[in-house]
Amino acid sequence: MLTIDALCKIYPNGTQALEKISLDVDAGEIVALVGGSGCGKTTLLRMISGLEAPTRGHAALDGEVIDAPHPAVGIVFQEARLLPWLTVAQNIAFGLDHLPKDEQDRRVDEALLRVGLAGYGKRWPRELSGGQAQRVSIVRALVTQPKALLLDEPFSALDALTRESLQDHLLALWETHRPTLVLVTHDVEEAVALADRAIVLQPKPGRIFADIPIDLPRPRDRLSPEFAEAKRLVLKALDGSINQPHSHQAGRVQSPAAGGSF
Amino acid sequence: MSEATLDQTTTTNAQPKAARFAVFGTSFLLGLVLPVTAGLLYEAAFRAGLVQARLLPPPSRVFTTLWKLAQSGELTTHVLATTVRVGMGFGLGALVGMLLGALTGASRNARRLLDPTLQALRAIPSLAWVPLFILWLGIFESSKIALIAVGVFFPVYLGVMAAIANVDRKIVEVGRVFRLSRLALVRRVLLPAILPDFIIAIRSGLGLGFMFVVAAEIMGASEGLGYLLVDGQQLGKPDQILAAIIAFAVLGKIGDWLIVVLTKPFLTWQDTHQRGA
């Protein structure tokens, strides 16, 4: 289980990016962090990944406090961030250095096959399209079989069609080992398509505005009325989070709209 | 489907090979136009009796001298002596420059500790070391190699340090996420990332190596291309000076070309606007 306990982040210039964020994510759960720009969702993700240190509070995986990048926590960035001097296969194997060569090859081949890039292993990153590069980046994080995978707006730079296909790829990959997924997004449709829960953040300072369960069976039909209703709820909460007066209201963690079940 | 695409890439790669060679040939010939024309014009002016060639001998005489030196085996001796000096000084200077540059580029504390001193040393004109090197190391090879190494060291050190400090944070973060040790981060992320800049640094290092070998050989040597220069001056043989200068140009160009050709296979990943040109 991923636990976030009273996490605060104040930057050296005095900006308070996050105020007392507390959140529990069950093992295997998919949680989407949604919010307008500047609400600190990326900052929160970077602190869960151990790349940045919180000012107060902590994030922990199965009771183990995360104060540096953790072997069981993977991250996928907004850009693919492939190392340009390594081939696609070498990029995927980047975090597998501790394994014997044949095990590395086996995992890389399987990963390439699963994201529809079989035969691309010897290519250079510059020869890939944006969507292909991001698929490689996702499997690079998944081949180490982390317990939790953090995704920072991973599909935001892609066109709508590619984005939808990559969301399906991500769900299919998640099915095998069922890692906990924490997905930062500003795309409400993406949150509803993927997540078990949408956490809506409110800016200045960043804090949780609403925690909305999305109780739809998978595979989800994006055109169903239930899907549209879930989207409407999240959008409404998002609107509320942005139009809130800046005064700090403690204890506002449950959206009025999300009280009941669907 | 991907097989077919791969095949296609190979054929499109193979096809322009001849074309690329032709382009290389043309640009090579184009580069020769200016010096050859100038040489021919001067030769013609000399033959027509328009110029006094006592101080500036015509190309024919320079190449005759070069040919004589080559036939007597003298040229080989001198070229070999110079090459060995540059090679050893360059190897030493580039190696130390790379190690210290990597250290100061990767670690802020090392930079705070070492860089001010090294920058102060860099501000000293390298030739100022000559008397000291001769006192310490004698007048033979050691002092010459030390001088060349000092000349090569600074551009390599500076280039590597700046390149490492400028590596994209986003790429370094990938290394951090996979929990690379400090050393592994340098080896697996920083060094490959700076390779293109590193090659430029060692190329300018080699250029300085040739500059300093001349200085070292002019100041006292019994063989080497720099010795040929001094000898030509003292005995009033401008054709020998020019022959030595041409030999320097050819040697320096070959050295630079070797670095470019030997490192090219490691840079095929680069996504630059002039790739393949």
GROMACS .gro file of C-alpha atoms in nm, chain B residues 43-52:
model
   10
  305GLU     CA    1   5.509   2.910  -5.990
  306ALA     CA    2   5.416   3.077  -6.320
  307ALA     CA    3   5.525   3.419  -6.191
  308PHE     CA    4   5.855   3.268  -6.081
  309ARG     CA    5   5.913   3.098  -6.417
  310ALA     CA    6   5.834   3.425  -6.595
  311GLY     CA    7   6.098   3.595  -6.384
  312LEU     CA    8   5.844   3.825  -6.219
  313VAL     CA    9   5.944   3.744  -5.859
  314GLN     CA   10   6.268   3.706  -5.672
   0.00000   0.00000   0.00000
